[in-house]
Coordinates of C-alpha atoms in Angstrom, one line a residue:
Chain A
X1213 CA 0.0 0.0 0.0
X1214 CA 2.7 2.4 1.1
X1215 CA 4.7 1.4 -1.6
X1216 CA 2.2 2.0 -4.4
X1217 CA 1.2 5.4 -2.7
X1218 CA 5.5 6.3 -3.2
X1219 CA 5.2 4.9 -6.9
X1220 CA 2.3 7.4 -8.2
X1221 CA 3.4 10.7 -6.0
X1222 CA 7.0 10.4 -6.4
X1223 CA 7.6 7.6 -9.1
X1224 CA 11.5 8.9 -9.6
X1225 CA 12.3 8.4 -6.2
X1226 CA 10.0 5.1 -6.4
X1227 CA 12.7 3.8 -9.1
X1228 CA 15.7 5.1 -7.5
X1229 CA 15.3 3.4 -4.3
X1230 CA 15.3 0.2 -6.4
X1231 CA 18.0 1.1 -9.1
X1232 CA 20.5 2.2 -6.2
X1233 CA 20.2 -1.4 -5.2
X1234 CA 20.9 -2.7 -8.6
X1235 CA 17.4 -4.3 -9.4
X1236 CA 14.3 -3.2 -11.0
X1237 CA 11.1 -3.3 -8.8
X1238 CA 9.7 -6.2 -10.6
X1239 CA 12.9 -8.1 -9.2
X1240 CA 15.0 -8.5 -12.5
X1241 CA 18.9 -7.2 -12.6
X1242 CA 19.1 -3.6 -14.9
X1243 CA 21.2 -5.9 -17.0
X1244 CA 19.6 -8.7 -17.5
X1245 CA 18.6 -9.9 -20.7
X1246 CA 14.8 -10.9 -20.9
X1247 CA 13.5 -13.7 -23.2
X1248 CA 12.9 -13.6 -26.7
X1249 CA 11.1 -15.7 -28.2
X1250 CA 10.5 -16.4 -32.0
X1251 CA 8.5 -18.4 -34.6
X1252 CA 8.8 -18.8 -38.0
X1253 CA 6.5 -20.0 -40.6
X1254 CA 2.7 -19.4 -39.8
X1255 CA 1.6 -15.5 -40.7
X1256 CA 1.6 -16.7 -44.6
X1257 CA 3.1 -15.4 -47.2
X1258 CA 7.1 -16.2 -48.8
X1259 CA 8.2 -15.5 -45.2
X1260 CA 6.9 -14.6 -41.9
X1261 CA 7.7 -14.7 -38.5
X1262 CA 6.5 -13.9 -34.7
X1263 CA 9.0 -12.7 -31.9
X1264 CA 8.2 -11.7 -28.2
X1265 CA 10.8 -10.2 -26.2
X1266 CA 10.5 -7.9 -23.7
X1267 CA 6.7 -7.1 -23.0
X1268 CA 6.4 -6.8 -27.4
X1269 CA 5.2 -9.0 -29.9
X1270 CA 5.2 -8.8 -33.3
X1271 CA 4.3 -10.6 -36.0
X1272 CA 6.0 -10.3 -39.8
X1273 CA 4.9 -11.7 -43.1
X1274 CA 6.8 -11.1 -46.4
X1275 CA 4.7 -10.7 -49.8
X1276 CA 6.6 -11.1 -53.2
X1277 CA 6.0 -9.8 -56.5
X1278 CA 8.3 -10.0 -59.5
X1279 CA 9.5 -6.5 -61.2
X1280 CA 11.4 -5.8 -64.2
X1281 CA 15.4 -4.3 -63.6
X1282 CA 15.4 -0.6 -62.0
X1283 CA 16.2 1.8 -59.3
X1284 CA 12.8 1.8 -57.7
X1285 CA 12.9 0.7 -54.1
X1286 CA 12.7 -3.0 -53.9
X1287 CA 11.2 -3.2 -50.7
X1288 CA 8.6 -1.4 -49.1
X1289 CA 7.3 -1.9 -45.5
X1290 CA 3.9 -1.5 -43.5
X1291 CA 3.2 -1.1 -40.1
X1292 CA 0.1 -2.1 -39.1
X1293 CA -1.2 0.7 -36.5
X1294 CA -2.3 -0.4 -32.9
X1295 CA -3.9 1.7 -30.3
X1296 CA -0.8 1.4 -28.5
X1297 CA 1.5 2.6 -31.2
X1298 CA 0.8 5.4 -32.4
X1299 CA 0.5 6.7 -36.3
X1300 CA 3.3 8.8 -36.2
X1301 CA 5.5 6.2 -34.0
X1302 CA 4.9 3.7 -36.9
X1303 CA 6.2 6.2 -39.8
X1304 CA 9.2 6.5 -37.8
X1305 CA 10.0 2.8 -37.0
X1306 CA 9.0 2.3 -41.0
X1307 CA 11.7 4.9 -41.8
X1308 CA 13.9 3.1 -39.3
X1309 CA 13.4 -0.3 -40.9
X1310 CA 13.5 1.3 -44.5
X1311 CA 17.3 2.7 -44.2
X1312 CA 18.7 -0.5 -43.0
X1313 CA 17.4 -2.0 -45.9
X1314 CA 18.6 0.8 -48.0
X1315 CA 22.1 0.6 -46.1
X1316 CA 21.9 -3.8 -47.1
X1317 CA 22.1 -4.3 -43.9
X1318 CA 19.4 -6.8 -44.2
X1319 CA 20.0 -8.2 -47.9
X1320 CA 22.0 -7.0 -51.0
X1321 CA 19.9 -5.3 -53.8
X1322 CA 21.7 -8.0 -55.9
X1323 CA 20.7 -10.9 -54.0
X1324 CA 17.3 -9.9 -54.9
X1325 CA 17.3 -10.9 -58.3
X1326 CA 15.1 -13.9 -59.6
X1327 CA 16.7 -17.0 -60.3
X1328 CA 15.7 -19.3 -63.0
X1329 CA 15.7 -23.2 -61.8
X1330 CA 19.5 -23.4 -62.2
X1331 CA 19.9 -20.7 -60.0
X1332 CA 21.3 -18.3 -62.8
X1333 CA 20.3 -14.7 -62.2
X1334 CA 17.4 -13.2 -64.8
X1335 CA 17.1 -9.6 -65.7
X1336 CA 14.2 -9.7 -63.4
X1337 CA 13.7 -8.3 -59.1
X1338 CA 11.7 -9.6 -56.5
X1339 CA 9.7 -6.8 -54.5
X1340 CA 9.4 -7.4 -51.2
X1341 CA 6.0 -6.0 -49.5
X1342 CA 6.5 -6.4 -45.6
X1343 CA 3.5 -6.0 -43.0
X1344 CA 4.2 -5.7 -39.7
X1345 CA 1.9 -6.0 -37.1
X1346 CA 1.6 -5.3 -33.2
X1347 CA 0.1 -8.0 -30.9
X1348 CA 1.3 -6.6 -28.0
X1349 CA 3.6 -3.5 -27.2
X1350 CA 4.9 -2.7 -23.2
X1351 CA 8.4 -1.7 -24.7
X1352 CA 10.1 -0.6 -27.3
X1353 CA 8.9 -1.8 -30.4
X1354 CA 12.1 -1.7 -32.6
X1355 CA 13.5 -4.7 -30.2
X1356 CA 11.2 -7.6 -31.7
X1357 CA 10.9 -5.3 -35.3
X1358 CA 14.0 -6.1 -35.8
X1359 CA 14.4 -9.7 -35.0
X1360 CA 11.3 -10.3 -36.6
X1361 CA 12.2 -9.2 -39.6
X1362 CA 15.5 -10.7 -39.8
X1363 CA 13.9 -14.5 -38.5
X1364 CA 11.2 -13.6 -41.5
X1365 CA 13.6 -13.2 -44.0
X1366 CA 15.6 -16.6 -43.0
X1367 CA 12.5 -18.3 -43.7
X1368 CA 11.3 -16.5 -46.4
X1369 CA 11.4 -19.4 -49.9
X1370 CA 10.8 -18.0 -53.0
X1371 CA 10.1 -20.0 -56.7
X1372 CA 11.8 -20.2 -59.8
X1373 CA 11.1 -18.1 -62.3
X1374 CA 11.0 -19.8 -65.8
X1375 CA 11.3 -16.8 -68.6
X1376 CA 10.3 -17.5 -72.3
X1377 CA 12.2 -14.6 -73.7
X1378 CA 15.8 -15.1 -75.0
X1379 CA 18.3 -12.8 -73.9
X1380 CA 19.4 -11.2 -77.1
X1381 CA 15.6 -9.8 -77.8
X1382 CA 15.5 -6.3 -77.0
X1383 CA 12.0 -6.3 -77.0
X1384 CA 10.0 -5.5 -73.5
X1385 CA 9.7 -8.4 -71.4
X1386 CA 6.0 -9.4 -71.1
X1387 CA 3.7 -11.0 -68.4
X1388 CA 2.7 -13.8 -70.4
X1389 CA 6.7 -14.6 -70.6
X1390 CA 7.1 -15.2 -66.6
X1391 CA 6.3 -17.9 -65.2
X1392 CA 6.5 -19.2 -61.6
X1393 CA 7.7 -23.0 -61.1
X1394 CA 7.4 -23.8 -57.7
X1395 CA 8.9 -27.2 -57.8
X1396 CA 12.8 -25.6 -57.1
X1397 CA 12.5 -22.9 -54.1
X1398 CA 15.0 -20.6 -53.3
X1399 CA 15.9 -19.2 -50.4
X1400 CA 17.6 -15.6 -50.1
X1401 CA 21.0 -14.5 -49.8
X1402 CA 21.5 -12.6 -46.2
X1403 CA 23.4 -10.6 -44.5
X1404 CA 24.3 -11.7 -41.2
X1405 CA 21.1 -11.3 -38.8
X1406 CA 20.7 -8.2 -36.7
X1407 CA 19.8 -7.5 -33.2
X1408 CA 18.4 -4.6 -31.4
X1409 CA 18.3 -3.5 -27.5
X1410 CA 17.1 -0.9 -25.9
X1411 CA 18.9 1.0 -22.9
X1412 CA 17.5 3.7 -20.4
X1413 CA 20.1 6.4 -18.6
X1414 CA 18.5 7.0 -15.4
X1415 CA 20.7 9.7 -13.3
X1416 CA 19.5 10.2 -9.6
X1417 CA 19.0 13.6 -8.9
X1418 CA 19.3 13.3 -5.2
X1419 CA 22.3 11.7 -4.6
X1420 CA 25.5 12.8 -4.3
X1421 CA 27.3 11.1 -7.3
X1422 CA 25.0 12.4 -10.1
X1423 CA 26.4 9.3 -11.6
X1424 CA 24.7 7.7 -15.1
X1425 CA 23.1 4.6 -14.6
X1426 CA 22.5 1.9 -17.6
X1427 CA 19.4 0.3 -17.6
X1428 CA 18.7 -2.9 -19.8
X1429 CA 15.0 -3.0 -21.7
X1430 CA 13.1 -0.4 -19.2
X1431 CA 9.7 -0.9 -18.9
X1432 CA 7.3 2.5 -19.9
X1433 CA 6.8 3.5 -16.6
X1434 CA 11.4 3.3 -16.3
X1435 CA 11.1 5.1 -19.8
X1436 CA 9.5 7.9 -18.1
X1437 CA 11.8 8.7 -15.3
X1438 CA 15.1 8.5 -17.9
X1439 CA 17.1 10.8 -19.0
X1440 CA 18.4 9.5 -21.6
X1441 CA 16.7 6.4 -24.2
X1442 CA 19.1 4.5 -26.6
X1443 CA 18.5 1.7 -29.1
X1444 CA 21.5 0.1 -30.4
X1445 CA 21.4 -2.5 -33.8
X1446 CA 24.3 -4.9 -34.1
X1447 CA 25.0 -6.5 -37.2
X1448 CA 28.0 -8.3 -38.9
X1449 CA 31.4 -8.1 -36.8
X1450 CA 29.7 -6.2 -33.7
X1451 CA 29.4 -3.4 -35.5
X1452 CA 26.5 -0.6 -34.7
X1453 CA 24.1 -0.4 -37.6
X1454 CA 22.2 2.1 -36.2
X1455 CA 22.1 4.2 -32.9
X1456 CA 19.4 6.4 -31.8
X1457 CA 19.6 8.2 -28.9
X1458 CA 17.2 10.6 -27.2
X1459 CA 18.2 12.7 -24.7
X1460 CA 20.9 14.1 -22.7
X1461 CA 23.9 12.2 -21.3
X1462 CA 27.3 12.8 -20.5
X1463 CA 29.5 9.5 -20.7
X1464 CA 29.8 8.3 -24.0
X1465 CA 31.4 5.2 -22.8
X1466 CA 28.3 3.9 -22.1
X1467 CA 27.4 3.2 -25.6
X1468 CA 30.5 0.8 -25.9
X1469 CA 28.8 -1.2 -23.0
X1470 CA 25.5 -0.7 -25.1
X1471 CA 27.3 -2.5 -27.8
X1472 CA 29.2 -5.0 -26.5
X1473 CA 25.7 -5.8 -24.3
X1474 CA 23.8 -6.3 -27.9
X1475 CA 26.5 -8.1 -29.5
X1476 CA 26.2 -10.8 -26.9
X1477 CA 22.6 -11.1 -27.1
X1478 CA 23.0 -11.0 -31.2
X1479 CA 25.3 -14.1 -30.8
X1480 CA 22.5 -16.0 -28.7
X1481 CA 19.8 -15.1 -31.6
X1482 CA 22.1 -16.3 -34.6
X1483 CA 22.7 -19.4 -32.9
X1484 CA 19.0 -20.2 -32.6
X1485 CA 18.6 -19.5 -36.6
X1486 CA 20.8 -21.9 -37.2
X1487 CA 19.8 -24.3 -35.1
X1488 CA 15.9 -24.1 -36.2
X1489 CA 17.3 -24.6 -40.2
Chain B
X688 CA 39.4 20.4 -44.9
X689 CA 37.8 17.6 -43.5
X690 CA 37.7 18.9 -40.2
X691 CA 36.2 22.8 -41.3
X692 CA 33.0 23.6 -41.1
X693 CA 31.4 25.6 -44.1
X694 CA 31.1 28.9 -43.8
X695 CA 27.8 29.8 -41.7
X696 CA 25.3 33.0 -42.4
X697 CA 22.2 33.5 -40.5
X698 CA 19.4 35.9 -40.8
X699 CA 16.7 36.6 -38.3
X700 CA 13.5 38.3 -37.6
X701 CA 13.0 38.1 -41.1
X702 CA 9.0 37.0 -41.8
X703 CA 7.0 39.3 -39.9
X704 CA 4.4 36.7 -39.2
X705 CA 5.9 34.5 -37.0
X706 CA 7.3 35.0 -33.8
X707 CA 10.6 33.7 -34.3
X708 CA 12.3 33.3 -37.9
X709 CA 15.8 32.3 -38.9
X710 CA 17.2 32.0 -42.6
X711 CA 20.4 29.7 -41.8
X712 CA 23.0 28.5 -44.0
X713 CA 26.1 26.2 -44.0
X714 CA 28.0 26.7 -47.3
X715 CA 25.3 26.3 -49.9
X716 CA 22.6 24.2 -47.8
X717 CA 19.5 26.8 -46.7
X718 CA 17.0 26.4 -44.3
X719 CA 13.8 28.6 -43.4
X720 CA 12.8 28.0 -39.7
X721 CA 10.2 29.9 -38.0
X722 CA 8.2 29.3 -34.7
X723 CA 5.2 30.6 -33.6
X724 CA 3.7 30.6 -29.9
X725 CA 3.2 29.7 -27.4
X726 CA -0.6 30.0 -28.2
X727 CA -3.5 28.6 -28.2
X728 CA -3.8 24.5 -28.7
X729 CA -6.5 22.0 -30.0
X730 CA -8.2 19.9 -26.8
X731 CA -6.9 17.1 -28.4
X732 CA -3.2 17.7 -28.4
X733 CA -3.1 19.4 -24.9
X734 CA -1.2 18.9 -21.7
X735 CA -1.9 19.9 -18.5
X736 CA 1.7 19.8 -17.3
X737 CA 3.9 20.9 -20.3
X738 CA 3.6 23.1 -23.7
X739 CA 3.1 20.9 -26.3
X740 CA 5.2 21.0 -29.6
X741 CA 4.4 21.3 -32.8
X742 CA 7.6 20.3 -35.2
X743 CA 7.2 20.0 -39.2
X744 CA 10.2 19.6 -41.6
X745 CA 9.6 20.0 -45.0
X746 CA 12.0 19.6 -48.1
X747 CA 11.0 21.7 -51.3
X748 CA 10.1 18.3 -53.5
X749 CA 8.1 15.7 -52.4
X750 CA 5.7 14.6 -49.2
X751 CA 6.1 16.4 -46.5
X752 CA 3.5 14.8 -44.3
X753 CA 6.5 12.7 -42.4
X754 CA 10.4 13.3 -42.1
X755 CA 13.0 11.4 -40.4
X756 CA 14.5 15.1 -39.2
X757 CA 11.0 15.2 -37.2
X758 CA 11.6 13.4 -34.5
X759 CA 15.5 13.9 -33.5
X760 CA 14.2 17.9 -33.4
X761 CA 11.0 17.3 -31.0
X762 CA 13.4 15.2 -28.9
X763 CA 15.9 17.9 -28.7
X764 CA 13.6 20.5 -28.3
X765 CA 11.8 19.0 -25.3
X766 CA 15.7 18.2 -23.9
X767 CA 16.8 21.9 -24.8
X768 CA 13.4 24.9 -23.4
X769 CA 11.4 24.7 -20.0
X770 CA 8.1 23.1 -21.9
X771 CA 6.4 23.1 -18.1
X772 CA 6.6 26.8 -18.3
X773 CA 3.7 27.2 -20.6
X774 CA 1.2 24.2 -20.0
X775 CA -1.8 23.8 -22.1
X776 CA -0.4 25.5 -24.7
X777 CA 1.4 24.6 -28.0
X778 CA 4.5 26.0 -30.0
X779 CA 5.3 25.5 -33.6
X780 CA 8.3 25.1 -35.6
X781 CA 8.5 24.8 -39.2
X782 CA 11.6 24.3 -40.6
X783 CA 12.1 24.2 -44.5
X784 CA 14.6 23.4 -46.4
X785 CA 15.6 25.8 -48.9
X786 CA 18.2 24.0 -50.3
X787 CA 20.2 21.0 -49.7
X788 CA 24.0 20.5 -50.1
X789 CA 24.5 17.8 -47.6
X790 CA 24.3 17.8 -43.9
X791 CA 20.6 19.0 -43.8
X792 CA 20.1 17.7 -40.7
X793 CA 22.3 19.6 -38.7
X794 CA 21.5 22.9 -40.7
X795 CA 18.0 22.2 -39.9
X796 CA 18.8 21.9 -36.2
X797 CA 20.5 24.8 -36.1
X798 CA 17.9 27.2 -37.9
X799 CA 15.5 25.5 -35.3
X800 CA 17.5 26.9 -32.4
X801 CA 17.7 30.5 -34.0
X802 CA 14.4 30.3 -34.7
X803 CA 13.9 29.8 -31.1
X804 CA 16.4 32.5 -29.9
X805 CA 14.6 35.2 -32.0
X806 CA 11.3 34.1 -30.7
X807 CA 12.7 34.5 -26.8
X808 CA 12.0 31.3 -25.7
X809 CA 13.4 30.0 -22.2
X810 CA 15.9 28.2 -22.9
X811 CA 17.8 25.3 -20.6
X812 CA 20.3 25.0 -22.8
X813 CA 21.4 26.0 -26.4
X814 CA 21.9 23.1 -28.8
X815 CA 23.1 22.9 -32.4
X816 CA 23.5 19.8 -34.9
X817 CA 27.1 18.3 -36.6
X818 CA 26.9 15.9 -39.2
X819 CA 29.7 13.9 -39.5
X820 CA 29.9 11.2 -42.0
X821 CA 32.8 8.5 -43.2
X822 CA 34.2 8.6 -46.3
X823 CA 37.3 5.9 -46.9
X824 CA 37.7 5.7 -42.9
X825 CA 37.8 9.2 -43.1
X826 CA 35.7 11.4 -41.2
X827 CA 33.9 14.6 -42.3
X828 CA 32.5 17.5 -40.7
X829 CA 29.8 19.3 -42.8
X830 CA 30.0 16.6 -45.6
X831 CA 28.4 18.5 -48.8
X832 CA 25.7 16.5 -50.9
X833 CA 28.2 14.6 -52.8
X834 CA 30.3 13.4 -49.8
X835 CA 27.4 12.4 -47.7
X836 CA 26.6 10.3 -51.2
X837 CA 29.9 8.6 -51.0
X838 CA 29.6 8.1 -47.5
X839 CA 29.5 4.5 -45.6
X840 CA 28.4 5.8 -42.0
X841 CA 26.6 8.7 -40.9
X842 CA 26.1 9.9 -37.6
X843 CA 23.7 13.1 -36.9
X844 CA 24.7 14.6 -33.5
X845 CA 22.2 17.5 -31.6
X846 CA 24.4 18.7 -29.1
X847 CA 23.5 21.2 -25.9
X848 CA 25.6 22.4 -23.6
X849 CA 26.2 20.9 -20.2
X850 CA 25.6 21.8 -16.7
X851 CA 30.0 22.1 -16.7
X852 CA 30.3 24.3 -20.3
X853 CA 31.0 21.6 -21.9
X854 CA 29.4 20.1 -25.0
X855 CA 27.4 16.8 -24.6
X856 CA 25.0 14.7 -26.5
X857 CA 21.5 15.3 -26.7
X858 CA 20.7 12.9 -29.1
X859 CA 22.4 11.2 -31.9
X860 CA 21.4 9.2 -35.1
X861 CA 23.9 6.5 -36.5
X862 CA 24.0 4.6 -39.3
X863 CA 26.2 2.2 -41.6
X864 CA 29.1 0.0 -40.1
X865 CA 30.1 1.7 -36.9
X866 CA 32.6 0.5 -34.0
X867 CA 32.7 2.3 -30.8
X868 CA 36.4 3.9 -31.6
X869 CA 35.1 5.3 -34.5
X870 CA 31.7 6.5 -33.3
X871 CA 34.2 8.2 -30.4
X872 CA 36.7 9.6 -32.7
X873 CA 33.6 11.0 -34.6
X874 CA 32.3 12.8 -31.2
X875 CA 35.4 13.9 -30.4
X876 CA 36.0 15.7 -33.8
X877 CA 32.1 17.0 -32.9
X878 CA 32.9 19.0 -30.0
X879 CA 34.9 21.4 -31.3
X880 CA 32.3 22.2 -34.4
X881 CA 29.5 22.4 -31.8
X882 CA 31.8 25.3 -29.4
X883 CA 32.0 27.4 -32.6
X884 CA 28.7 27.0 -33.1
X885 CA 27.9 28.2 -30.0
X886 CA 30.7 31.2 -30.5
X887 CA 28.3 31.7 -33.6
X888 CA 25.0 31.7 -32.5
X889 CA 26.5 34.1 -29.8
X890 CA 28.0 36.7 -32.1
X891 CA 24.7 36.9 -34.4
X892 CA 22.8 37.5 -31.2
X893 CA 24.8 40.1 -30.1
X894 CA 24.7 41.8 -33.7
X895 CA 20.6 41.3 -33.2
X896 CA 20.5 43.0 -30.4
X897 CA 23.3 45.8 -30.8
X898 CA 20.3 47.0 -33.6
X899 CA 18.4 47.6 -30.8
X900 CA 20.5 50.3 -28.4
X901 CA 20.8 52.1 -31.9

């Protein structure tokens, strides 16, 4: 009773009495890594996936189409909007998404190319159409985004594509010329798999040290009382992809510890792919 | 070279319907910011506790109902002025860009916060943008169009002034293949771009005002 009485009047001083001792007040360590779970397989589609991790869940189904050569954007995503995630939230994790595609951190534009049942590249492109879709969302939705769409596109299979037009004819390449043979799949050609955590800078304005604490996957109610917010995407050799930070904070040390912290967890999630192939 | 900034120019006061108005350039990239308020706000979008804010970027081609600038400028706007000064009430900034030789981020952060100086707004701290990107494994201040289009990293820093002087982050935006001694070395080459900001958004104020005791 007391206790919930401290956490609406004061709820920073609520969470630094906790975070001084090193815990959260559900219990769990600020650094401890929470469960993530995935499936792959069952939204439909050439690819598809469901991830939970860290009070989010998100489902991901890939659509193809086949396109002829160009610069056009190969892959285009949608959010589906939630009454917990806002219109505005989802054009910015859709921009989010979009540039790491657009940076191949995901997949090569060239590895999108259709192959015949030999496997030989045609002068044709696979379009990706994404949808994304909230089931549940008590963090930060980026954290299962990502992973979702990475596990989607390890399970994505796509046909062979059997062309009736030679390669010296310069004429346009019609419909009736594709064809789709399903008999030989293929799957895609990836980049290493991603990962993405989320970190809260909570500074205690009552105490002495003014010190910059690191908190792992903060809750809303943890959001609120930061100072600072922070996702961090890991890719190929522990590299950040991305960063985005919010906020104000004074030791950029941290962010190597942000790092080295998603690395870690991006090693766990690649060895799960490749055990479920 | 690489570690210059452009040359910057900055007009203010200059549309006489808003409140606050900045034309800001960095070598040949042009923003128009202006800001408006506080004033009056829809029931929907208000807060008891805090002035709401209102942020629009808008390039001169294309949709301009969303833009990835949005969001790093609402972020470091709410980081930067005392919002719970002016509760139930709404402020908006509109920054367009004019034109764009690379590093249109930070330009755009930087006509934000003129816009916000000429509109007297109480400011926390002052804050200002540095684009730094990675050409080769070297790194740029201030790239122009075609280095940022060469680029393999990019990393958008808004950075304010700390309780000590010092410059700090107030929010970055990373992308491409980054380690942590790079993405220091880039922060570190930051600082001293964001302090002559700050030298520069002090001399233009003080050539505002001077107009004034005339």
């Amino acid at each position: 009773m007391s206790s919930e009485v401290l956490r609406g009047i004061d709820p920073r001083g609520y969470f630094a009495t906790f975070i001084k001792e090193g815990v959260y007040p559900d219990g769990r360590g600020l650094l401890d890594e929470q469960k993530l779970v995935f499936k792959q397989g069952e939204c439909g589609g050439v690819g598809s996936s469901v991830v939970s991790t860290q009070g989010v869940t998100v489902s991901c189904s890939i659509q193809a189409s086949v396109s002829l050569v160009s610069d056009a954007p190969l892959v285009d995503i949608k959010i589906e909007g939630s009454q917990q995630l806002s219109e505005k939230d989802a054009e910015d994790c859709n921009s989010v998404l979009l540039s790491l595609f657009t940076n191949n951190c995901f997949v090569r534009r060239e590895n999108l190319r259709c192959l015949d049942v030999c496997g030989k590249p045609l002068p044709l492109e696979w379009q990706l159409h994404i949808i994304v879709k909230v089931l549940s969302l008590e963090g930060n939705f980026l954290d299962a985004a990502v992973c979702a769409l990475g596990a989607a596109l390890v399970d994505a299979k796509l046909p062979s594509i059997v062309l009736n037009h030679s390669e010296g004819d310069e004429s346009t390449i019609e419909k009736t010329q594709i064809q789709a043979d399903y008999r030989t799949m293929h799957r895609l050609t990836l980049e290493e798999p991603l990962m993405c955590c989320s970190f809260g800078i909570f500074v205690d304005v009552n105490s002495d040290k003014k010190s910059e604490v690191l908190l792992l996957s903060p809750t809303l109610e943890a959001i609120s009382v930061c100072r600072a917010t922070c996702s961090v995407i890991v890719g190929k050799d522990d590299h950040m992809v991305m960063v985005r930070e919010r906020g104000q904070f004074s030791s950029f040390s941290l962010l190597k510890k942000m790092c080295q912290i998603t690395a870690e967890r991006r090693h766990k999630f690649v060895e799960s792919l490749q055990n479920v192939v | 070279m690489a570690g210059r900034l452009r040359e910057m120019r900055c007009e203010l006061s200059f549309l006489k319907n808003a409140d606050g108005s900045a034309c800001f350039s960095q070598g040949a990239t042009c923003i128009w910011a202006s800001c408006s308020g506080p004033g009056d706000v829809h029931a929907s979008k208000a807060s008891d506790e805090a002035m709401t804010l209102d942020i629009s970027y808008r390039a001169n081609c294309g949709d301009n109902k969303f833009n990835v600038l949005n969001n790093i400028i609402h972020s470091t706007l709410s980081n930067a002025i005392n919002l719970e000064l002016f509760p139930h009430t709404t402020i908006s900034v509109t920054v367009h860009g004019i034109q764009d030789d690379g590093s249109m981020g930070a330009v755009a952060i930087n006509g934000a916060c003129f816009a916000l100086l000429d509109n007297g707004m109480p400011f926390e701290t002052v804050f200002c943008g540095v684009l730094i990107v990675r050409v080769k494994d070297e790194l740029i201040i201030d790239p122009t169009a075609k280095q940022e289009a060469a680029s393999t990293g990019r990393v958008l820093f808004s950075v304010c002034k700390g309780s000590d002087g010092h410059p700090e982050v107030c929010a970055m935006d990373a992308i491409g293949h980054w380690d942590f001694i790079q993405l220091e070395a880039a922060w570190s080459l930051a600082q001293p771009s964001a302090s002559a900001i700050f030298d520069f958004y002090k001399t233009v104020m003080k050539r505002k005002l001077s107009v004034d005791e005339q």
